[in-house]
C-alpha positions as protocol buffer text, in pm:
chain_id: "A"
residue {
  index: 1
  type: UNK
  ca { x: -2598 y: -1526 z: -1069 }
}
residue {
  index: 2
  type: UNK
  ca { x: -2956 y: -1624 z: -1032 }
}
residue {
  index: 3
  type: UNK
  ca { x: -3264 y: -1711 z: -1224 }
}
residue {
  index: 4
  type: UNK
  ca { x: -3625 y: -1642 z: -1137 }
}
residue {
  index: 5
  type: UNK
  ca { x: -3911 y: -1837 z: -1288 }
}
residue {
  index: 6
  type: UNK
  ca { x: -4252 y: -1968 z: -1191 }
}
residue {
  index: 7
  type: UNK
  ca { x: -4184 y: -2304 z: -1353 }
}
residue {
  index: 8
  type: UNK
  ca { x: -3907 y: -2542 z: -1248 }
}
residue {
  index: 9
  type: UNK
  ca { x: -3604 y: -2547 z: -1475 }
}
residue {
  index: 10
  type: UNK
  ca { x: -3544 y: -2855 z: -1683 }
}
residue {
  index: 11
  type: UNK
  ca { x: -3218 y: -3045 z: -1643 }
}
residue {
  index: 12
  type: UNK
  ca { x: -3106 y: -2905 z: -1979 }
}
residue {
  index: 13
  type: UNK
  ca { x: -3179 y: -2549 z: -1868 }
}
residue {
  index: 14
  type: UNK
  ca { x: -2995 y: -2604 z: -1541 }
}
residue {
  index: 15
  type: UNK
  ca { x: -2693 y: -2744 z: -1724 }
}
residue {
  index: 16
  type: UNK
  ca { x: -2693 y: -2450 z: -1965 }
}
residue {
  index: 17
  type: UNK
  ca { x: -2713 y: -2205 z: -1676 }
}
residue {
  index: 18
  type: UNK
  ca { x: -2421 y: -2376 z: -1501 }
}
residue {
  index: 19
  type: UNK
  ca { x: -2214 y: -2361 z: -1822 }
}
residue {
  index: 20
  type: UNK
  ca { x: -2296 y: -1992 z: -1863 }
}
residue {
  index: 21
  type: UNK
  ca { x: -2198 y: -1926 z: -1501 }
}
residue {
  index: 22
  type: UNK
  ca { x: -1868 y: -2108 z: -1547 }
}
residue {
  index: 23
  type: UNK
  ca { x: -1783 y: -1918 z: -1865 }
}
residue {
  index: 24
  type: UNK
  ca { x: -1877 y: -1588 z: -1702 }
}
residue {
  index: 25
  type: UNK
  ca { x: -1664 y: -1671 z: -1397 }
}
residue {
  index: 26
  type: UNK
  ca { x: -1363 y: -1759 z: -1611 }
}
residue {
  index: 27
  type: UNK
  ca { x: -1403 y: -1443 z: -1819 }
}
residue {
  index: 28
  type: UNK
  ca { x: -1423 y: -1225 z: -1510 }
}
residue {
  index: 29
  type: UNK
  ca { x: -1121 y: -1396 z: -1357 }
}
residue {
  index: 30
  type: UNK
  ca { x: -923 y: -1324 z: -1675 }
}
residue {
  index: 31
  type: UNK
  ca { x: -1041 y: -963 z: -1666 }
}
residue {
  index: 32
  type: UNK
  ca { x: -911 y: -930 z: -1310 }
}
residue {
  index: 33
  type: UNK
  ca { x: -580 y: -1090 z: -1415 }
}
residue {
  index: 34
  type: UNK
  ca { x: -544 y: -835 z: -1695 }
}
residue {
  index: 35
  type: UNK
  ca { x: -627 y: -546 z: -1461 }
}
residue {
  index: 36
  type: UNK
  ca { x: -364 y: -671 z: -1217 }
}
residue {
  index: 37
  type: UNK
  ca { x: -105 y: -702 z: -1495 }
}
residue {
  index: 38
  type: UNK
  ca { x: -180 y: -347 z: -1611 }
}
residue {
  index: 39
  type: UNK
  ca { x: -135 y: -215 z: -1257 }
}
residue {
  index: 40
  type: UNK
  ca { x: 193 y: -405 z: -1219 }
}
residue {
  index: 41
  type: UNK
  ca { x: 317 y: -267 z: -1551 }
}
residue {
  index: 42
  type: UNK
  ca { x: 227 y: 85 z: -1441 }
}
residue {
  index: 43
  type: UNK
  ca { x: 415 y: 35 z: -1114 }
}
residue {
  index: 44
  type: UNK
  ca { x: 719 y: -103 z: -1296 }
}
residue {
  index: 45
  type: UNK
  ca { x: 722 y: 197 z: -1532 }
}
residue {
  index: 46
  type: UNK
  ca { x: 709 y: 435 z: -1234 }
}
residue {
  index: 47
  type: UNK
  ca { x: 992 y: 249 z: -1061 }
}
residue {
  index: 48
  type: UNK
  ca { x: 1198 y: 259 z: -1379 }
}
residue {
  index: 49
  type: UNK
  ca { x: 1137 y: 632 z: -1421 }
}
residue {
  index: 50
  type: UNK
  ca { x: 1242 y: 697 z: -1061 }
}
residue {
  index: 51
  type: UNK
  ca { x: 1558 y: 490 z: -1104 }
}
residue {
  index: 52
  type: UNK
  ca { x: 1678 y: 706 z: -1394 }
}
């Protein structure tokens, strides 16, 4: 993530940007975890179907 401005950011703006980045990072990490879980579930269903 980045920010572009002609004026320097205040400490408050920097802190807010860091918080936003951290929340975005956590949200994306959770999204990847869910995608991985979905793929694993799909694989397990295929394995179960083949075992029958």
